[in-house]
Amino acid sequence: MILIVWLLCTGAFSTAQPKATPAGAARSAPARFNVIAFYTAKNDPAHVSYVHEANRWFAREATHHAFAYDSTSDWANLNPTFLARYQVVLFLDTRPEEPAQRAAFQDYMEKGGAWMGFHFAGFALTPSTYPQNWDWYHNQFLGSGQYKSNTWRPTSAVLRVDDPAHPATKGLPKTFRSAPNEWYRWTNDLRMNPAIDILVSIDSSSYPLGTGPKPNEIWHSGYYPVVWTNRNYRMLYVNMGHNDIDYEHKTNKELSATFSSETQNQLILNGLLWLGKAGAKQTK
């Protein structure tokens, strides 16, 4: 069953999978494009918190920008018949694991579909629960390869717009402060891939980035892309999507929100509208 719009409380955090009910809000015009978000929302409270928040935010933006937003935790829906209803696919926190689901997604993208992925959707580490066992996705499509390291604790960063002419970054300031996040580092240098267009990276004024407690969790220098696209596909990867959670006191209290930065929100919305417009053209 497809989940339409989240009606969730904004009170205490819960690790229970969120429920959804129809939006009920009538639109004055037909939806310009249809979005389906896939998610798992299990295990890590920071990722579950983000998924709850993302579903609320995208559903709200859909009513303002005339696109239809659905979400599902059933990855079996990642099949050609189901995907044919949608112009944009989102991976909110993970990736498909079954071979048939992966094949359906690759076929969807190679035939002109559009995709936006967040944070853990790009994660792969061998050995781990999510090993790098999908070469097309991690090396060709994302271009990033495996996860290499991250900052800790989740913290905001000053981000730099590397490509101000792209539709996703058009109109954004040269630098802006993000919402708190856990920032990822990758095995592949995306600058060496001619198909990759890096849109946003961490600005040097952010360093030191992270508070530890482990020294390697604090970055002091380096170039770290956080938003990019692959020119061979209609896609956008966004490294944001990890809320800060009170692990230390075992309360699981939410300490931050991914959609708390207006400029970052505009970046995400710009990217979605760009993907949706392109995807809608493909279906005509």
Short mmCIF file of C-alpha atoms in Angstrom, two decimals:
data_model
loop_
_atom_site.label_atom_id
_atom_site.label_comp_id
_atom_site.label_asym_id
_atom_site.label_seq_id
_atom_site.Cartn_x
_atom_site.Cartn_y
_atom_site.Cartn_z
CA MET A 1 0.00 0.00 0.00
CA ILE A 2 1.40 3.34 -0.98
CA LEU A 3 1.74 5.87 1.80
CA ILE A 4 0.47 9.29 0.80
CA VAL A 5 1.06 11.96 3.42
CA TRP A 6 2.44 11.71 6.93
CA LEU A 7 0.30 12.86 9.83
CA LEU A 8 2.78 12.51 12.63
CA CYS A 9 3.06 14.08 16.02
CA THR A 10 5.89 16.51 16.55
CA GLY A 11 6.38 15.43 20.15
CA ALA A 12 8.59 12.70 21.60
CA PHE A 13 10.63 10.64 19.18
CA SER A 14 9.49 7.11 18.45
CA THR A 15 11.32 4.37 16.60
CA ALA A 16 8.01 2.92 15.42
CA GLN A 17 7.49 3.04 11.68
CA PRO A 18 5.39 6.11 10.83
CA LYS A 19 1.82 5.76 9.62
CA ALA A 20 0.25 7.76 6.83
CA THR A 21 -3.18 8.84 5.71
CA PRO A 22 -4.39 10.52 2.53
CA ALA A 23 -3.60 14.21 2.27
CA GLY A 24 -7.17 15.29 1.63
CA ALA A 25 -5.99 18.69 0.39
CA ALA A 26 -7.40 19.41 -3.05
CA ARG A 27 -5.10 20.96 -5.66
CA SER A 28 -6.31 23.71 -7.94
CA ALA A 29 -4.45 22.17 -10.88
CA PRO A 30 -3.32 18.64 -11.82
CA ALA A 31 0.00 17.52 -10.38
CA ARG A 32 2.89 18.50 -12.63
CA PHE A 33 4.76 15.31 -11.77
CA ASN A 34 4.58 12.36 -9.39
CA VAL A 35 7.21 11.49 -6.76
CA ILE A 36 7.64 8.18 -4.95
CA ALA A 37 9.94 7.94 -1.95
CA PHE A 38 11.34 4.58 -0.84
CA TYR A 39 12.58 4.19 2.72
CA THR A 40 13.44 1.58 5.34
CA ALA A 41 13.42 3.62 8.60
CA LYS A 42 14.77 0.93 10.89
CA ASN A 43 17.65 0.48 13.32
CA ASP A 44 19.41 3.85 13.54
CA PRO A 45 17.21 6.42 15.36
CA ALA A 46 18.99 9.28 13.55
CA HIS A 47 17.96 7.90 10.17
CA VAL A 48 14.45 7.05 11.35
CA SER A 49 14.06 10.58 12.69
CA TYR A 50 15.15 11.98 9.34
CA VAL A 51 12.73 9.78 7.39
CA HIS A 52 9.78 10.95 9.54
CA GLU A 53 10.83 14.54 8.98
CA ALA A 54 11.44 14.12 5.24
CA ASN A 55 8.02 12.59 4.63
CA ARG A 56 6.34 15.46 6.42
CA TRP A 57 8.41 18.09 4.58
CA PHE A 58 7.99 16.67 1.08
CA ALA A 59 4.25 16.18 1.58
CA ARG A 60 3.92 19.81 2.67
CA GLU A 61 6.00 21.10 -0.26
CA ALA A 62 3.90 19.02 -2.65
CA THR A 63 0.81 21.05 -1.76
CA HIS A 64 2.69 24.30 -2.47
CA HIS A 65 4.41 23.27 -5.70
CA ALA A 66 1.80 21.09 -7.42
CA PHE A 67 3.55 17.75 -7.44
CA ALA A 68 2.15 14.52 -6.00
CA TYR A 69 4.14 12.86 -3.22
CA ASP A 70 3.80 9.22 -2.17
CA SER A 71 6.07 7.10 0.01
CA THR A 72 6.48 3.41 0.68
CA SER A 73 8.60 1.11 2.80
CA ASP A 74 7.84 -1.84 0.51
CA TRP A 75 10.88 -2.15 -1.73
CA ALA A 76 9.07 -4.83 -3.73
CA ASN A 77 7.30 -1.87 -5.34
CA LEU A 78 10.56 -1.16 -7.11
CA ASN A 79 9.34 -2.85 -10.29
CA PRO A 80 8.61 -1.59 -13.82
CA THR A 81 4.81 -1.50 -13.47
CA PHE A 82 4.87 0.50 -10.25
CA LEU A 83 7.68 2.84 -11.34
CA ALA A 84 5.81 3.71 -14.55
CA ARG A 85 3.45 5.86 -12.44
CA TYR A 86 6.23 8.17 -11.26
CA GLN A 87 8.56 10.71 -12.80
CA VAL A 88 10.88 10.99 -9.77
CA VAL A 89 12.11 8.33 -7.35
CA LEU A 90 13.61 9.20 -3.95
CA PHE A 91 15.75 6.92 -1.80
CA LEU A 92 15.41 8.48 1.64
CA ASP A 93 17.72 6.25 3.68
CA THR A 94 18.77 2.98 2.01
CA ARG A 95 18.98 1.21 -1.35
CA PRO A 96 17.32 -1.87 -2.88
CA GLU A 97 18.92 -5.21 -2.08
CA GLU A 98 17.08 -7.73 -4.25
CA PRO A 99 18.49 -8.33 -7.76
CA ALA A 100 15.11 -7.79 -9.45
CA GLN A 101 14.61 -4.48 -7.64
CA ARG A 102 18.08 -3.30 -8.59
CA ALA A 103 17.55 -4.28 -12.22
CA ALA A 104 14.22 -2.43 -12.31
CA PHE A 105 15.80 0.72 -10.90
CA GLN A 106 18.72 0.63 -13.33
CA ASP A 107 16.35 0.15 -16.25
CA TYR A 108 14.16 3.03 -14.99
CA MET A 109 17.17 5.36 -14.83
CA GLU A 110 18.64 4.29 -18.16
CA LYS A 111 15.29 5.00 -19.83
CA GLY A 112 15.17 8.58 -18.57
CA GLY A 113 13.71 8.32 -15.07
CA ALA A 114 14.77 10.78 -12.37
CA TRP A 115 16.19 10.11 -8.90
CA MET A 116 17.26 11.92 -5.76
CA GLY A 117 19.09 10.07 -2.99
CA PHE A 118 19.94 11.16 0.54
CA HIS A 119 22.78 10.38 2.93
CA PHE A 120 22.66 6.65 3.73
CA ALA A 121 21.26 5.86 0.27
CA GLY A 122 24.86 6.19 -0.96
CA PHE A 123 26.43 4.11 1.81
CA ALA A 124 28.34 0.92 1.01
CA LEU A 125 31.11 -0.73 3.01
CA THR A 126 32.55 -4.19 2.68
CA PRO A 127 32.23 -5.92 5.10
CA SER A 128 29.04 -4.53 6.63
CA THR A 129 25.28 -5.03 6.48
CA TYR A 130 25.40 -2.91 3.31
CA PRO A 131 28.45 -4.17 1.37
CA GLN A 132 29.62 -2.75 -1.94
CA ASN A 133 28.01 -5.46 -4.04
CA TRP A 134 26.32 -3.24 -6.66
CA ASP A 135 29.00 -1.86 -8.92
CA TRP A 136 26.69 -0.06 -11.36
CA TYR A 137 25.05 1.94 -8.55
CA HIS A 138 28.06 2.87 -6.42
CA ASN A 139 30.80 3.26 -9.04
CA GLN A 140 29.03 4.17 -12.28
CA PHE A 141 25.80 5.86 -11.19
CA LEU A 142 26.86 7.60 -7.96
CA GLY A 143 30.54 7.52 -8.84
CA SER A 144 31.53 7.65 -5.17
CA GLY A 145 32.53 4.05 -4.58
CA GLN A 146 32.48 2.92 -0.98
CA TYR A 147 32.03 4.92 2.20
CA LYS A 148 35.42 5.72 3.73
CA SER A 149 34.81 7.75 6.91
CA ASN A 150 32.57 10.34 8.52
CA THR A 151 32.54 13.27 10.89
CA TRP A 152 31.04 12.98 14.36
CA ARG A 153 29.03 14.36 16.14
CA PRO A 154 26.45 15.58 13.63
CA THR A 155 27.10 19.26 13.14
CA SER A 156 26.28 22.03 10.71
CA ALA A 157 28.86 23.10 8.14
CA VAL A 158 29.49 26.06 5.90
CA LEU A 159 28.86 24.77 2.38
CA ARG A 160 30.20 26.22 -0.87
CA VAL A 161 28.30 26.24 -4.17
CA ASP A 162 30.71 24.86 -6.78
CA ASP A 163 28.36 25.14 -9.77
CA PRO A 164 26.07 28.18 -9.39
CA ALA A 165 24.66 27.74 -12.92
CA HIS A 166 22.98 24.40 -12.22
CA PRO A 167 19.17 24.53 -11.72
CA ALA A 168 19.53 22.99 -8.25
CA THR A 169 21.88 25.73 -7.02
CA LYS A 170 20.63 28.66 -9.07
CA GLY A 171 19.94 31.67 -6.86
CA LEU A 172 21.73 30.27 -3.81
CA PRO A 173 24.44 32.30 -2.06
CA LYS A 174 28.08 31.36 -2.68
CA THR A 175 28.25 29.88 0.82
CA PHE A 176 25.58 28.96 3.34
CA ARG A 177 25.24 27.13 6.62
CA SER A 178 23.69 23.68 6.49
CA ALA A 179 21.55 21.91 9.03
CA PRO A 180 23.44 19.55 11.37
CA ASN A 181 24.54 16.38 9.63
CA GLU A 182 26.98 13.48 9.72
CA TRP A 183 29.24 14.11 6.71
CA TYR A 184 30.54 11.26 4.57
CA ARG A 185 33.86 10.75 2.84
CA TRP A 186 34.22 8.37 -0.14
CA THR A 187 36.87 6.11 -1.66
CA ASN A 188 36.56 7.63 -5.15
CA ASP A 189 37.67 11.18 -5.97
CA LEU A 190 34.61 12.56 -7.74
CA ARG A 191 36.70 15.35 -9.28
CA MET A 192 38.41 12.73 -11.45
CA ASN A 193 35.13 11.51 -12.97
CA PRO A 194 34.18 13.52 -16.09
CA ALA A 195 30.53 12.46 -15.77
CA ILE A 196 30.17 13.96 -12.28
CA ASP A 197 29.19 17.58 -11.74
CA ILE A 198 29.91 18.56 -8.12
CA LEU A 199 27.35 21.16 -7.10
CA VAL A 200 28.14 21.74 -3.42
CA SER A 201 31.10 20.94 -1.17
CA ILE A 202 32.25 21.68 2.36
CA ASP A 203 33.84 25.12 2.59
CA SER A 204 37.27 25.37 4.23
CA SER A 205 35.88 27.81 6.81
CA SER A 206 34.04 24.82 8.35
CA TYR A 207 37.25 23.26 9.70
CA PRO A 208 37.63 21.79 12.19
CA LEU A 209 34.40 19.93 11.40
CA GLY A 210 33.07 17.53 14.01
CA THR A 211 33.68 17.23 17.73
CA GLY A 212 34.77 13.61 18.11
CA PRO A 213 35.43 12.05 20.60
CA LYS A 214 37.69 10.10 18.20
CA PRO A 215 40.34 12.29 16.51
CA ASN A 216 39.62 10.78 13.07
CA GLU A 217 35.99 11.95 13.39
CA ILE A 218 37.14 15.57 13.22
CA TRP A 219 38.13 16.87 9.77
CA HIS A 220 40.77 19.60 9.62
CA SER A 221 41.30 19.91 5.87
CA GLY A 222 40.40 18.36 2.52
CA TYR A 223 37.86 18.59 -0.28
CA TYR A 224 34.53 16.88 0.40
CA PRO A 225 31.65 16.97 -2.14
CA VAL A 226 28.21 16.78 -0.54
CA VAL A 227 25.83 17.33 -3.49
CA TRP A 228 26.45 16.18 -7.04
CA THR A 229 24.84 14.92 -10.21
CA ASN A 230 25.87 12.50 -12.93
CA ARG A 231 25.48 14.01 -16.42
CA ASN A 232 24.63 10.60 -17.87
CA TYR A 233 21.48 10.33 -15.76
CA ARG A 234 18.72 12.51 -14.33
CA MET A 235 19.91 12.24 -10.76
CA LEU A 236 20.99 14.18 -7.70
CA TYR A 237 22.73 12.87 -4.60
CA VAL A 238 22.48 14.88 -1.38
CA ASN A 239 24.68 13.86 1.57
CA MET A 240 22.28 15.40 4.11
CA GLY A 241 19.87 13.16 6.04
CA HIS A 242 21.20 12.34 9.52
CA ASN A 243 19.66 14.08 12.53
CA ASP A 244 21.48 14.50 15.82
CA ILE A 245 20.11 12.20 18.51
CA ASP A 246 20.74 12.01 22.25
CA TYR A 247 22.50 8.64 22.26
CA GLU A 248 24.67 9.41 25.29
CA HIS A 249 21.78 9.70 27.74
CA LYS A 250 19.80 6.92 26.01
CA THR A 251 16.77 9.16 25.54
CA ASN A 252 16.81 9.10 21.71
CA LYS A 253 15.67 12.70 21.90
CA GLU A 254 15.91 14.56 18.58
CA LEU A 255 18.54 17.28 18.89
CA SER A 256 18.42 18.62 15.33
CA ALA A 257 16.34 18.68 12.15
CA THR A 258 17.56 18.20 8.59
CA PHE A 259 15.02 20.65 7.17
CA SER A 260 15.93 23.49 9.55
CA SER A 261 18.10 25.40 7.05
CA GLU A 262 16.06 27.51 4.64
CA THR A 263 18.86 27.70 2.06
CA GLN A 264 19.48 23.96 2.23
CA ASN A 265 15.74 23.40 1.83
CA GLN A 266 15.75 25.60 -1.27
CA LEU A 267 18.59 23.54 -2.71
CA ILE A 268 16.62 20.32 -2.21
CA LEU A 269 13.42 21.82 -3.59
CA ASN A 270 15.24 23.32 -6.60
CA GLY A 271 16.73 19.91 -7.30
CA LEU A 272 13.40 18.12 -7.03
CA LEU A 273 11.60 20.58 -9.30
CA TRP A 274 14.42 20.30 -11.84
CA LEU A 275 14.20 16.50 -11.79
CA GLY A 276 10.41 16.55 -11.92
CA LYS A 277 10.27 18.88 -14.88
CA ALA A 278 12.77 16.74 -16.78
CA GLY A 279 11.00 13.53 -15.82
CA ALA A 280 7.60 14.84 -16.86
CA LYS A 281 8.96 15.65 -20.31
CA GLN A 282 10.21 12.09 -20.63
CA THR A 283 6.72 10.68 -20.12
CA LYS A 284 5.00 12.87 -22.72
#
